[in-house]
Coordinates of C-alpha atoms and ligand atoms in Angstrom, one line a residue:
Chain U
M1 CA -12.9 5.5 -94.7
R2 CA -10.1 8.3 -93.4
V3 CA -12.0 9.4 -90.4
F4 CA -12.9 6.1 -89.6
L5 CA -8.9 5.3 -89.3
I6 CA -8.0 8.5 -87.5
A7 CA -11.0 7.6 -85.1
V8 CA -9.7 4.3 -84.3
T9 CA -6.0 5.4 -83.7
S10 CA -6.9 8.1 -81.5
M11 CA -8.8 5.5 -79.4
I12 CA -6.3 3.0 -79.4
A13 CA -4.0 5.9 -78.2
V14 CA -6.7 7.3 -75.6
A15 CA -6.9 3.6 -74.1
V16 CA -3.3 3.2 -73.9
G17 CA -2.7 6.7 -72.3
A18 CA -5.8 5.5 -70.3
Y19 CA -3.3 2.2 -69.1
Y20 CA -0.5 4.3 -68.0
G21 CA -2.5 6.7 -65.7
L22 CA -4.1 4.4 -64.4
N23 CA -1.2 2.3 -63.5
L24 CA 0.1 5.8 -61.7
I25 CA -2.7 4.9 -59.1
Q26 CA -2.4 1.7 -58.9
K27 CA -0.8 0.3 -55.1
P28 CA -0.1 -3.0 -54.6
A29 CA -1.7 -4.5 -51.4
D30 CA 2.0 -4.7 -49.9
V31 CA 1.3 -0.4 -50.0
A32 CA -2.0 -0.3 -49.6
F33 CA -2.5 -2.6 -46.3
A34 CA 0.2 -1.1 -44.8
V35 CA 0.6 0.6 -41.5
S36 CA 3.7 2.8 -40.6
G37 CA 6.5 1.8 -38.3
A38 CA 5.5 -2.3 -38.7
R39 CA 8.3 -2.9 -41.1
L40 CA 12.1 -3.0 -40.8
D41 CA 12.6 -3.9 -44.5
A42 CA 11.2 -3.0 -48.0
P43 CA 7.3 -3.9 -48.1
G44 CA 6.9 -7.0 -50.6
Q45 CA 9.9 -8.9 -49.6
P46 CA 8.7 -11.9 -48.0
G47 CA 11.7 -12.8 -45.4
G48 CA 14.0 -10.4 -46.9
Chain K
M1 CA -64.1 -19.5 -19.6
F2 CA -63.7 -22.6 -21.8
K3 CA -61.1 -20.9 -24.0
A4 CA -59.1 -20.2 -20.9
A5 CA -59.8 -23.8 -19.6
L6 CA -58.3 -24.9 -22.5
I7 CA -55.1 -22.5 -22.9
A8 CA -54.6 -24.2 -19.3
L9 CA -54.7 -28.0 -20.3
L10 CA -52.7 -27.0 -23.7
L11 CA -49.7 -25.2 -21.0
A12 CA -50.1 -28.3 -18.9
A13 CA -49.8 -30.7 -21.9
A14 CA -46.6 -29.1 -23.3
I15 CA -44.4 -28.2 -20.2
P16 CA -43.5 -31.8 -19.3
T17 CA -42.8 -32.1 -23.3
A18 CA -40.6 -29.3 -23.3
H19 CA -38.8 -30.8 -20.5
A20 CA -38.4 -34.3 -22.2
Q21 CA -36.9 -32.3 -25.2
A22 CA -34.8 -30.0 -23.1
P23 CA -31.3 -31.1 -24.2
S24 CA -28.7 -31.5 -21.5
R25 CA -26.9 -28.1 -22.3
Q26 CA -29.7 -26.3 -20.6
E27 CA -28.3 -27.4 -17.1
A28 CA -25.8 -25.0 -15.4
P29 CA -22.5 -24.8 -16.9
A30 CA -19.9 -26.1 -14.5
S31 CA -18.5 -22.4 -13.8
G32 CA -22.1 -21.7 -13.0
F33 CA -21.8 -18.7 -15.7
N34 CA -23.8 -19.4 -19.1
P35 CA -22.3 -17.9 -21.7
T36 CA -25.4 -18.3 -24.2
A37 CA -27.7 -15.7 -22.6
T38 CA -25.5 -13.2 -23.7
E39 CA -23.8 -14.2 -26.8
V40 CA -24.0 -13.4 -30.4
K41 CA -25.6 -15.5 -32.6
E42 CA -24.9 -15.7 -36.5
Q43 CA -28.4 -16.3 -37.3
D44 CA -29.8 -13.3 -35.4
L45 CA -27.0 -11.2 -36.9
L46 CA -27.7 -12.7 -40.6
N47 CA -31.4 -12.2 -40.0
A48 CA -31.2 -8.4 -38.6
L49 CA -28.7 -7.1 -41.1
S50 CA -28.2 -9.9 -43.8
K51 CA -24.2 -10.0 -43.1
V52 CA -22.0 -10.4 -40.4
E53 CA -19.8 -7.4 -39.4
G54 CA -16.9 -7.5 -36.6
R55 CA -13.4 -5.7 -35.9
I56 CA -10.3 -6.8 -37.6
S57 CA -6.5 -5.9 -36.6
I58 CA -5.9 -5.5 -40.6
P59 CA -6.0 -2.3 -43.0
D60 CA -8.1 -4.2 -45.6
T61 CA -11.5 -2.9 -44.1
R62 CA -13.1 -5.0 -46.5
A63 CA -12.0 -8.1 -44.4
A64 CA -14.3 -7.0 -41.6
T65 CA -17.2 -8.7 -43.3
L66 CA -17.3 -11.8 -41.5
I67 CA -20.4 -13.4 -43.7
Q68 CA -22.5 -12.0 -46.8
P69 CA -25.0 -14.6 -48.0
A70 CA -26.2 -12.7 -50.7
G71 CA -23.0 -13.5 -52.5
Q72 CA -24.7 -16.6 -53.1
T73 CA -27.7 -14.7 -54.6
W74 CA -25.1 -13.0 -57.0
R75 CA -23.7 -16.5 -58.2
D76 CA -27.2 -17.7 -58.7
Y77 CA -28.2 -14.7 -61.0
R78 CA -25.2 -15.0 -63.1
R79 CA -25.0 -18.8 -63.7
G80 CA -29.4 -18.4 -64.4
P81 CA -31.4 -15.4 -65.1
L82 CA -28.5 -13.6 -66.5
L83 CA -27.6 -15.9 -69.1
W84 CA -31.1 -16.6 -70.6
I85 CA -31.7 -12.6 -70.6
T86 CA -28.2 -12.3 -72.8
A87 CA -29.1 -15.1 -75.0
A88 CA -33.3 -14.0 -75.2
I89 CA -31.2 -9.7 -76.0
V90 CA -28.6 -10.8 -78.3
L91 CA -30.2 -14.0 -80.3
G92 CA -33.6 -12.8 -80.5
M93 CA -33.2 -9.4 -81.3
M94 CA -30.6 -11.1 -84.3
A95 CA -33.4 -13.1 -85.3
L96 CA -35.7 -10.0 -85.3
L97 CA -33.8 -8.0 -87.9
T98 CA -33.2 -11.3 -89.8
L99 CA -36.6 -11.5 -90.1
F100 CA -37.4 -7.8 -91.0
Y101 CA -34.6 -8.3 -93.9
L102 CA -36.2 -11.0 -95.1
I103 CA -39.7 -9.6 -95.6
R104 CA -39.0 -5.7 -96.1
G105 CA -35.9 -6.5 -97.6
R106 CA -33.0 -3.8 -98.3
I107 CA -34.7 -0.1 -98.1
R108 CA -34.1 1.6 -101.4
I109 CA -33.1 4.7 -102.5
E110 CA -36.8 5.3 -104.4
G111 CA -35.8 5.6 -108.3
G112 CA -31.9 4.9 -107.6
R113 CA -29.0 7.0 -106.5
G114 CA -29.0 10.6 -108.1
T115 CA -25.7 12.1 -109.2
R116 CA -25.2 15.0 -106.6
T117 CA -24.7 14.4 -102.7
V118 CA -24.6 17.1 -99.8
L119 CA -22.8 16.9 -96.9
R120 CA -24.4 15.5 -93.8
F121 CA -21.9 15.2 -91.0
G122 CA -18.7 17.2 -91.0
A123 CA -15.1 15.1 -90.1
F124 CA -15.3 16.3 -86.6
E125 CA -18.4 14.7 -85.6
R126 CA -17.5 11.3 -88.1
F127 CA -14.8 11.4 -86.1
M128 CA -16.6 11.4 -82.9
H129 CA -19.4 8.6 -83.8
W130 CA -16.4 6.3 -85.1
V131 CA -14.6 6.6 -81.6
T132 CA -18.0 5.6 -79.7
A133 CA -18.6 3.1 -81.9
A134 CA -15.4 1.3 -82.7
S135 CA -15.2 1.5 -78.7
W136 CA -18.3 0.3 -78.1
C137 CA -18.0 -2.3 -80.3
V138 CA -15.1 -4.2 -78.7
L139 CA -16.9 -3.0 -75.1
A140 CA -19.6 -5.0 -76.2
V141 CA -18.1 -8.1 -77.4
S142 CA -15.7 -8.0 -74.2
G143 CA -18.6 -7.7 -71.9
L144 CA -20.7 -10.4 -73.3
N145 CA -17.2 -12.5 -73.3
I146 CA -17.2 -12.0 -69.4
V147 CA -21.1 -12.9 -69.1
A148 CA -21.2 -15.8 -71.6
G149 CA -17.4 -16.4 -72.7
S150 CA -16.7 -19.5 -70.7
R151 CA -20.1 -21.7 -72.4
V152 CA -19.5 -20.2 -75.3
L153 CA -16.0 -19.4 -76.6
L154 CA -14.3 -21.7 -73.7
P155 CA -15.1 -25.3 -75.1
L156 CA -14.3 -24.2 -78.9
I157 CA -10.7 -22.8 -78.0
G158 CA -9.7 -24.9 -74.9
Q159 CA -9.1 -23.3 -71.4
D160 CA -5.3 -21.5 -71.4
A161 CA -6.6 -20.2 -74.9
F162 CA -9.6 -19.0 -73.0
S163 CA -8.0 -17.3 -70.2
T164 CA -5.8 -15.5 -72.6
V165 CA -8.0 -14.0 -75.0
S166 CA -10.2 -13.1 -71.8
G167 CA -7.4 -11.6 -70.3
W168 CA -6.8 -9.1 -73.1
L169 CA -10.1 -8.7 -74.0
K170 CA -10.8 -7.7 -70.2
Y171 CA -8.4 -5.2 -70.4
S172 CA -9.6 -3.8 -73.6
H173 CA -12.9 -3.3 -71.8
N174 CA -11.4 -1.5 -69.0
F175 CA -9.1 0.9 -71.0
L176 CA -11.6 1.5 -74.2
A177 CA -14.0 3.2 -71.5
F178 CA -12.2 6.1 -71.6
P179 CA -12.5 6.4 -75.6
F180 CA -15.8 5.5 -75.1
T181 CA -16.9 7.7 -72.4
S182 CA -15.1 10.8 -74.2
G183 CA -17.0 10.1 -77.4
V184 CA -20.4 9.7 -75.7
V185 CA -20.0 13.3 -74.1
L186 CA -18.7 14.9 -77.4
M187 CA -21.9 13.4 -78.9
L188 CA -23.7 14.9 -76.2
L189 CA -22.1 18.6 -77.0
V190 CA -22.4 18.7 -80.2
W191 CA -25.4 16.6 -81.0
V192 CA -28.3 17.4 -78.7
R193 CA -29.5 20.5 -79.8
H194 CA -30.3 18.2 -83.0
N195 CA -32.2 16.3 -80.9
I196 CA -34.6 18.0 -78.8
P197 CA -37.7 15.6 -79.1
N198 CA -40.8 17.6 -80.5
R199 CA -44.2 17.4 -81.5
M200 CA -42.9 16.2 -85.1
D201 CA -41.4 13.2 -83.7
L202 CA -44.6 11.8 -82.7
E203 CA -45.6 12.2 -86.3
W204 CA -42.8 10.0 -87.6
F205 CA -43.7 7.3 -84.8
R206 CA -47.0 7.1 -85.9
Q207 CA -46.2 6.7 -89.1
G208 CA -43.7 3.9 -88.4
G209 CA -40.9 6.3 -89.3
G210 CA -41.6 5.1 -93.1
L211 CA -40.3 1.5 -92.1
F212 CA -43.2 0.0 -93.4
G213 CA -44.9 1.9 -96.7
H214 CA -43.3 4.3 -98.8
R215 CA -44.4 7.2 -97.2
H216 CA -41.6 9.3 -95.6
P217 CA -42.6 11.3 -92.7
H218 CA -41.2 15.1 -92.2
S219 CA -38.4 15.2 -90.4
R220 CA -35.1 17.7 -90.0
K221 CA -31.6 16.4 -88.9
F222 CA -32.5 13.7 -86.8
N223 CA -35.5 11.9 -87.1
G224 CA -37.1 10.4 -84.1
G225 CA -35.8 7.1 -84.3
Q226 CA -32.4 8.6 -84.4
K227 CA -33.3 11.2 -81.1
A228 CA -33.8 7.9 -79.6
V229 CA -30.8 6.3 -80.8
F230 CA -29.3 9.3 -79.4
W231 CA -30.9 9.3 -76.2
I232 CA -30.0 5.5 -75.7
V233 CA -26.5 6.4 -76.1
V234 CA -26.1 9.0 -74.2
L235 CA -28.4 8.0 -71.3
G236 CA -27.3 4.0 -71.5
G237 CA -23.7 4.9 -72.3
G238 CA -23.9 7.6 -69.2
A239 CA -25.1 4.8 -67.0
L240 CA -22.7 2.5 -68.1
A241 CA -20.2 4.9 -67.7
A242 CA -20.9 5.5 -63.7
T243 CA -22.0 1.5 -63.1
G244 CA -18.6 0.7 -65.0
F245 CA -16.2 3.0 -63.1
T246 CA -17.6 2.3 -60.1
L247 CA -16.4 -1.5 -61.0
M248 CA -13.0 -0.4 -62.4
F249 CA -12.5 1.1 -59.4
P250 CA -13.4 -1.7 -56.7
F251 CA -14.4 -0.5 -53.5
Y252 CA -13.3 3.1 -53.7
I253 CA -17.0 4.4 -53.6
T254 CA -18.8 1.2 -52.2
D255 CA -18.9 -1.8 -50.2
V256 CA -19.5 -5.6 -51.6
T257 CA -23.1 -5.6 -51.9
G258 CA -23.0 -2.0 -54.1
M259 CA -20.0 -4.2 -56.2
Q260 CA -22.8 -6.7 -56.7
L261 CA -25.6 -4.4 -57.8
A262 CA -23.0 -2.1 -59.6
Q263 CA -22.6 -5.3 -61.7
I264 CA -26.1 -5.9 -61.8
A265 CA -27.3 -2.4 -62.9
H266 CA -23.9 -2.3 -65.8
G267 CA -24.6 -6.3 -67.2
G268 CA -28.6 -4.9 -67.4
V269 CA -28.1 -1.4 -68.9
S270 CA -25.8 -3.1 -71.5
L271 CA -27.7 -5.3 -72.5
L272 CA -30.7 -3.3 -73.2
M273 CA -28.2 -1.0 -75.3
I274 CA -26.7 -3.8 -77.2
G275 CA -30.1 -4.6 -78.2
A276 CA -31.2 -1.0 -79.4
M277 CA -27.5 -1.0 -81.3
L278 CA -27.9 -3.7 -82.9
G279 CA -30.9 -2.3 -84.7
H280 CA -29.0 0.9 -85.3
I281 CA -26.1 -1.0 -86.7
Y282 CA -28.8 -3.0 -89.0
I283 CA -30.1 0.2 -90.3
G284 CA -27.2 1.8 -90.8
S285 CA -25.9 -0.9 -92.5
V286 CA -27.3 -3.0 -94.7
G287 CA -30.9 -2.0 -93.8
M288 CA -30.9 1.2 -95.6
E289 CA -29.3 2.1 -99.1
G290 CA -27.1 5.3 -98.6
A291 CA -27.5 5.6 -95.0
L292 CA -23.5 4.5 -94.5
D293 CA -22.5 7.2 -96.5
A294 CA -23.2 9.7 -93.8
M295 CA -20.7 8.8 -91.5
N296 CA -18.5 7.3 -94.5
S297 CA -17.7 9.9 -96.6
G298 CA -20.2 12.3 -94.8
Q299 CA -22.1 13.1 -98.3
V300 CA -25.3 11.6 -98.8
D301 CA -27.4 11.4 -102.3
R302 CA -29.2 14.9 -102.4
K303 CA -32.6 12.1 -103.2
W304 CA -31.9 9.8 -99.6
A305 CA -31.7 13.2 -98.0
A306 CA -34.8 14.3 -99.2
A307 CA -36.6 11.4 -98.7
H308 CA -35.6 10.8 -95.0
H309 CA -34.5 14.3 -93.8
D310 CA -36.7 16.4 -96.1
L311 CA -36.5 19.7 -93.7
W312 CA -33.1 19.3 -93.0
L313 CA -32.0 19.5 -96.7
A314 CA -34.4 22.3 -96.8
E315 CA -32.4 24.3 -94.5
V316 CA -29.3 23.5 -95.6
D317 CA -30.4 24.3 -99.4
A318 CA -31.7 27.6 -97.7
K319 CA -28.3 28.6 -95.9
S320 CA -25.2 27.5 -98.7
T321 CA -24.9 30.3 -101.2
P322 CA -26.6 30.3 -104.7
S323 CA -23.1 29.3 -106.5
G324 CA -22.4 26.7 -104.2
H325 CA -26.0 24.3 -104.6
P326 CA -27.3 25.1 -107.6
A327 CA -31.0 24.9 -108.2
E328 CA -32.8 21.8 -109.1
Chain D
M1 CA -12.1 -39.4 -49.5
A2 CA -13.2 -37.4 -46.7
R3 CA -15.1 -34.2 -47.0
V4 CA -12.6 -31.7 -45.0
K5 CA -13.7 -28.4 -43.5
F6 CA -13.0 -25.6 -41.2
L7 CA -14.8 -25.1 -37.9
C8 CA -14.0 -22.4 -35.6
D9 CA -15.6 -22.6 -31.8
A10 CA -16.0 -19.0 -31.2
D11 CA -16.2 -20.0 -27.6
R12 CA -12.7 -20.7 -27.4
C13 CA -11.1 -18.4 -30.1
I14 CA -9.4 -15.6 -28.1
D15 CA -8.6 -13.4 -31.2
C16 CA -4.6 -14.2 -30.8
N17 CA -4.2 -14.7 -34.3
A18 CA -1.9 -17.5 -34.0
C19 CA -3.6 -19.2 -37.1
V20 CA -3.1 -16.0 -39.4
T21 CA 0.7 -16.0 -38.4
A22 CA 0.9 -19.5 -38.9
C23 CA -0.8 -18.9 -42.9
K24 CA 1.4 -16.6 -42.9
N25 CA 4.7 -18.4 -42.3
A26 CA 3.8 -21.7 -43.8
N27 CA 2.7 -20.9 -47.1
E28 CA 5.5 -17.3 -47.0
V29 CA 2.0 -15.2 -47.9
P30 CA 3.3 -11.8 -49.3
W31 CA 2.2 -8.6 -47.2
G32 CA -0.8 -7.3 -47.6
I33 CA -2.5 -10.5 -48.4
N34 CA -4.5 -12.1 -45.4
R35 CA -5.7 -15.6 -46.8
R36 CA -6.8 -16.3 -43.1
R37 CA -8.3 -13.4 -40.7
V38 CA -9.8 -13.0 -37.0
V39 CA -13.2 -10.9 -37.1
T40 CA -14.4 -10.0 -33.8
I41 CA -18.4 -9.4 -33.8
N42 CA -19.8 -7.4 -30.7
D43 CA -16.3 -5.8 -29.9
G44 CA -15.8 -5.1 -26.2
K45 CA -19.7 -5.6 -26.2
P46 CA -21.6 -8.4 -23.6
G47 CA -21.4 -11.8 -25.5
E48 CA -18.6 -10.8 -27.6
R49 CA -17.5 -13.5 -30.2
S50 CA -14.2 -13.6 -32.2
V51 CA -14.5 -16.0 -35.4
S52 CA -11.2 -17.0 -37.2
M53 CA -12.1 -17.1 -41.1
A54 CA -10.4 -17.9 -44.3
C55 CA -11.8 -19.8 -47.4
M56 CA -14.5 -22.3 -46.3
H57 CA -13.8 -24.6 -49.2
C58 CA -17.9 -24.5 -50.2
T59 CA -20.3 -26.8 -51.2
D60 CA -21.3 -25.6 -54.8
A61 CA -18.4 -22.7 -54.4
P62 CA -19.9 -19.3 -55.5
C63 CA -16.4 -18.1 -56.6
A64 CA -15.8 -21.0 -59.0
A65 CA -19.6 -20.2 -60.3
V66 CA -18.8 -16.7 -61.2
C67 CA -15.8 -17.1 -62.4
P68 CA -15.5 -16.0 -65.7
V69 CA -12.9 -17.9 -67.1
D70 CA -13.8 -21.0 -65.1
C71 CA -10.8 -21.8 -63.3
F72 CA -11.6 -23.4 -59.9
F73 CA -11.0 -27.3 -59.5
T74 CA -12.4 -29.2 -56.4
T75 CA -10.3 -31.9 -55.4
A76 CA -10.5 -35.1 -54.1
D77 CA -11.4 -33.8 -50.5
A78 CA -13.5 -30.7 -51.8
V79 CA -10.8 -28.6 -51.4
V80 CA -11.7 -25.5 -53.9
L81 CA -8.6 -24.4 -55.9
H82 CA -7.6 -22.3 -58.3
S83 CA -5.4 -21.9 -61.3
K84 CA -2.8 -19.0 -61.3
D85 CA -2.1 -19.9 -64.7
L86 CA -5.7 -19.1 -65.7
C87 CA -6.9 -16.3 -63.6
I88 CA -7.2 -12.9 -65.0
G89 CA -7.6 -11.2 -61.5
C90 CA -11.4 -9.7 -62.3
G91 CA -12.4 -10.0 -58.9
Y92 CA -15.6 -11.5 -59.4
C93 CA -14.6 -14.2 -56.8
F94 CA -14.1 -12.0 -54.1
Y95 CA -17.9 -10.4 -55.1
A96 CA -19.7 -13.8 -54.8
C97 CA -17.9 -15.3 -51.7
P98 CA -19.8 -15.3 -48.8
F99 CA -16.7 -15.3 -46.7
G100 CA -14.9 -12.7 -48.0
A101 CA -11.5 -15.1 -48.6
P102 CA -10.0 -14.0 -52.7
Q103 CA -7.0 -11.9 -51.9
Y104 CA -5.4 -9.7 -54.6
P105 CA -2.1 -8.3 -55.0
K106 CA -2.8 -5.2 -56.6
L107 CA -5.9 -2.8 -55.5
G108 CA -7.1 0.0 -57.6
N109 CA -8.4 -0.5 -61.1
F110 CA -10.4 -3.8 -62.4
G111 CA -7.6 -4.4 -65.5
S112 CA -4.9 -4.9 -63.4
R113 CA -5.9 -6.7 -59.8
G114 CA -3.2 -9.6 -60.7
K115 CA -3.6 -13.5 -59.6
M116 CA -6.4 -14.6 -57.2
D117 CA -4.9 -16.0 -54.1
K118 CA -7.0 -17.6 -51.1
C119 CA -6.6 -20.3 -48.6
T120 CA -5.6 -23.6 -50.4
Y121 CA -6.3 -25.7 -47.3
C122 CA -2.5 -26.2 -46.9
S123 CA -3.2 -28.3 -50.6
G124 CA -1.0 -26.4 -52.8
G125 CA -2.1 -26.0 -56.4
P126 CA -4.5 -27.7 -58.7
E127 CA -1.8 -28.4 -61.5
G128 CA -0.2 -31.5 -59.6
A129 CA 3.5 -31.3 -58.7
D130 CA 2.5 -32.0 -55.3
G131 CA 5.0 -30.1 -53.2
S132 CA 7.9 -28.7 -55.9
A133 CA 9.4 -25.6 -55.2
A134 CA 7.6 -24.0 -58.3
E135 CA 3.9 -25.0 -56.6
F136 CA 5.4 -23.5 -53.2
A137 CA 6.3 -20.0 -54.8
K138 CA 2.8 -19.8 -56.5
Y139 CA 0.3 -21.5 -54.2
G140 CA 2.1 -22.2 -50.9
A141 CA 2.6 -25.4 -48.8
N142 CA 1.1 -28.5 -49.9
R143 CA 0.9 -30.2 -46.1
M144 CA -2.2 -32.4 -47.6
A145 CA 0.1 -34.4 -50.1
E146 CA 2.1 -35.2 -46.8
G147 CA -1.2 -36.3 -44.7
K148 CA -1.0 -32.8 -42.4
L149 CA -3.7 -30.7 -42.0
P150 CA -3.6 -27.0 -42.4
L151 CA -0.9 -25.3 -39.8
C152 CA -3.4 -22.6 -39.1
A153 CA -5.7 -25.4 -37.2
E154 CA -2.5 -27.1 -36.0
M155 CA -1.1 -24.3 -34.3
C156 CA -4.2 -22.9 -33.0
S157 CA -3.5 -22.1 -29.0
T158 CA -7.0 -23.0 -27.8
K159 CA -7.9 -25.6 -30.6
A160 CA -10.8 -23.6 -31.2
L161 CA -10.0 -23.5 -35.0
L162 CA -10.3 -27.1 -36.0
A163 CA -9.5 -28.5 -39.6
G164 CA -10.3 -32.1 -41.1
D165 CA -12.9 -34.4 -42.0
G166 CA -16.3 -32.5 -41.4
E167 CA -18.0 -35.5 -39.7
I168 CA -15.3 -36.2 -37.1
I169 CA -14.9 -32.2 -36.5
A170 CA -18.4 -31.3 -36.3
Q171 CA -18.7 -34.5 -33.8
I172 CA -15.4 -33.4 -31.5
Y173 CA -17.7 -29.7 -31.9
R174 CA -20.8 -31.3 -30.5
E175 CA -19.0 -33.3 -27.7
R176 CA -17.7 -30.0 -26.9
V177 CA -20.9 -27.9 -26.5
L178 CA -22.3 -30.9 -24.6
K179 CA -19.9 -30.8 -21.7
R180 CA -19.5 -27.1 -21.4
G181 CA -23.1 -26.8 -21.8
Y182 CA -23.1 -23.7 -24.2
G183 CA -21.9 -23.0 -27.7
S184 CA -22.5 -20.3 -30.7
G185 CA -22.7 -23.0 -33.4
A186 CA -20.6 -23.7 -36.2
W187 CA -20.3 -20.1 -37.9
G188 CA -20.6 -19.7 -41.5
W189 CA -21.3 -23.5 -42.0
Q190 CA -24.8 -22.9 -42.9
T191 CA -24.0 -20.4 -45.7
A192 CA -20.8 -22.8 -46.6
Y193 CA -22.3 -26.3 -46.4
K194 CA -26.0 -26.2 -46.0
E195 CA -26.0 -27.8 -42.5
T196 CA -25.4 -26.7 -38.9
V197 CA -23.8 -28.4 -36.4
N198 CA -26.9 -29.6 -34.5
V199 CA -26.2 -30.5 -31.0
Ligands
HEM401 C1 -18.8 3.4 -70.1 C2 -17.7 2.8 -69.9 C3 -17.4 1.6 -69.3 C4 -16.7 1.0 -68.0 C5 -16.0 2.0 -67.6 C6 -16.9 0.0 -67.8 C7 -16.4 -1.1 -67.1 C8 -16.7 -2.4 -66.7 C9 -16.3 -2.9 -65.5 C10 -15.2 -3.2 -64.9 C11 -16.6 -4.4 -66.0 C12 -16.4 -6.1 -65.2 C13 -15.4 -6.3 -66.0 C14 -14.1 -6.4 -66.9 O1 -13.6 -5.5 -66.1 O2 -13.9 -6.6 -67.9 C15 -17.6 -4.5 -66.9 C16 -18.6 -5.5 -67.2 C17 -19.1 -5.6 -68.3 N1 -19.7 -4.6 -68.9 FE1 -18.7 -2.6 -68.8 N2 -18.0 -0.7 -68.9 C18 -18.3 0.4 -69.9 C19 -19.1 0.4 -70.8 C20 -19.8 -0.5 -71.5 C21 -20.1 -1.1 -72.9 C22 -20.7 0.2 -73.4 C23 -21.0 -2.1 -72.7 C24 -21.6 -2.6 -73.5 C25 -22.3 -2.5 -75.0 C26 -20.4 -2.8 -71.5 C27 -21.0 -4.2 -71.3 C28 -20.5 -5.0 -69.9 C29 -20.7 -6.1 -69.9 C30 -21.9 -7.1 -70.7 C31 -19.8 -6.5 -68.8 C32 -20.5 -7.9 -68.0 C33 -21.2 -7.6 -66.8 C34 -21.3 -9.2 -65.7 O3 -20.3 -9.6 -65.6 O4 -22.5 -8.6 -65.2 N3 -20.0 -1.8 -70.7 N4 -17.5 -3.4 -67.8
SF4_402 S1 -15.0 -19.4 -49.0 FE1 -15.5 -18.0 -50.8 S2 -13.1 -18.9 -51.8 FE2 -13.9 -20.6 -50.5 S3 -14.8 -21.7 -52.1 FE3 -16.3 -20.7 -50.1 S4 -17.2 -18.8 -52.2 FE4 -15.2 -19.9 -53.0
SF4_403 S1 -10.3 -12.9 -60.0 FE1 -9.0 -14.9 -61.0 S2 -10.4 -16.6 -60.1 FE2 -11.2 -14.9 -59.4 S3 -13.1 -14.7 -60.7 FE3 -11.8 -13.3 -61.7 S4 -10.6 -14.9 -63.1 FE4 -11.8 -16.4 -61.1

């Protein structure tokens, strides 16, 4: 039982770690599909 | 001669009709230039390549695919065969196991439990097993929810609640993929040396694994059935990780056609694995007395070990010091 | 009510992207998302054609059939709308869509693509509240509720892109082809509606 609980806890820890890890490489569409020099303002701000 | 005459006759008959049917667009266009002679035709492109692609002026390269009718084939697979296969495997396997339980009942330790135990799985072995097993269960449930949840759970709890639940299940599927994959890799490293198939496994299968009679074929640490489970987990899990990570990083390594195929492969392999694992879960819990101990405390009844893993027990005993394990 | 459709007359489209710009502006579509785009086939070769494409609002829409949370709704005009409240951003609709219409605010991993966005035929969202600011922020303009057609077609500089009752736009196209003597057909119609415009 003890090993089982440790296993479930570390499983959740790895999953949460993966969540933060993946968020680092996640790109919003406005950055991913940008071409340099096309904008005067910060990306992702419609009309801004 | 006769044939030639017939052809000539047919041709002569055909020409006037062709004229009569010719739509007015066959007349020369006002400009005198007829673009239909060279222009691209949708149907030709679809016939040749099964999709229509071109040039776009935006950075999103996926937008260059103008038409891919295969999406409709994928739709038809998902709302037809996939649902039937899923129902057949999940419900069919459960029915089969219930039937087996009714006929064979719980496989008991003959003569009841003994008093002495032996260590079968160390803490690390149990740890990696449960990391894999726990994440697998959530992956299976969340995966099945993607396939059939809108037909099973949605009518019960309504759209809003179902969308919330599915959102969380989807997150858990994506992120539990990492502990699951790590667990599979660990099991491969730690257990592969016990799982090389050999002649003894053939004999084990020939005797039906002792599932039906009262005889127990010889076995070392893992018997033929357990080796099969090991390879299903390693190869199936590996295939699921490969296709799953392809899905998780959409369009990094393939195009829309590849994504559809990866989806079909991932769903198919996962269903096979779910079928096999239901059997594994059954025999490891309700199906057999004493089996769960191996993954719970790690200590199994010596009588259970002697029945199911006789050669392994002998090896363990031979290795241990006489003081640790007094002779029988 | 009418069964509305889009029809792009590829023999008139000049790849000017006015429709794309009109759509972006009318719906305040964020950067990186293209509800409408122009694709040029056989670029630079004889017989090159450009086709403006968005959501075709298919008959028996594939996106709706594969959505795991069943969040699509078809309006009385046969416009295919989806609820951004229910969408879980799984991306399945993009795999099923024959025309690449669904768009996502985030790329990268599956778990967090954000709420899908696509052409609404300028019909706002499926939740009602026609023309409200909340609807506009989430789904864009609701010109249909004001009795107006999608702005892309309205602003097409060559009138290549037609929007409206499927029967009527098919008739307009048919007359054009008869008059000028050629036409490369109604692109996507066979796939989206299982019918073409016969001339
Ligand atoms: C090994 C790592 C795995 C990865 C990276 C992975 C990834 C994915 C992804 C990205 C999807 C798309 C839907 C979603 O995101 O929710 C998916 C679907 C699915 N997964 Fe997994 N998965 C993995 C393991 C598994 C396992 C172990 C099972 C079942 C035992 C499973 C069963 C399914 C099923 C049934 C679907 C739905 C397939 C379909 O819609 O046709 N997956 N998986
Ligand atoms: S074009 Fe794509 S998004 Fe639009 S209705 Fe058809 S399948 Fe759905
Ligand atoms: S991305 Fe949203 S709308 Fe598209 S299939 Fe998934 S849940 Fe449905």
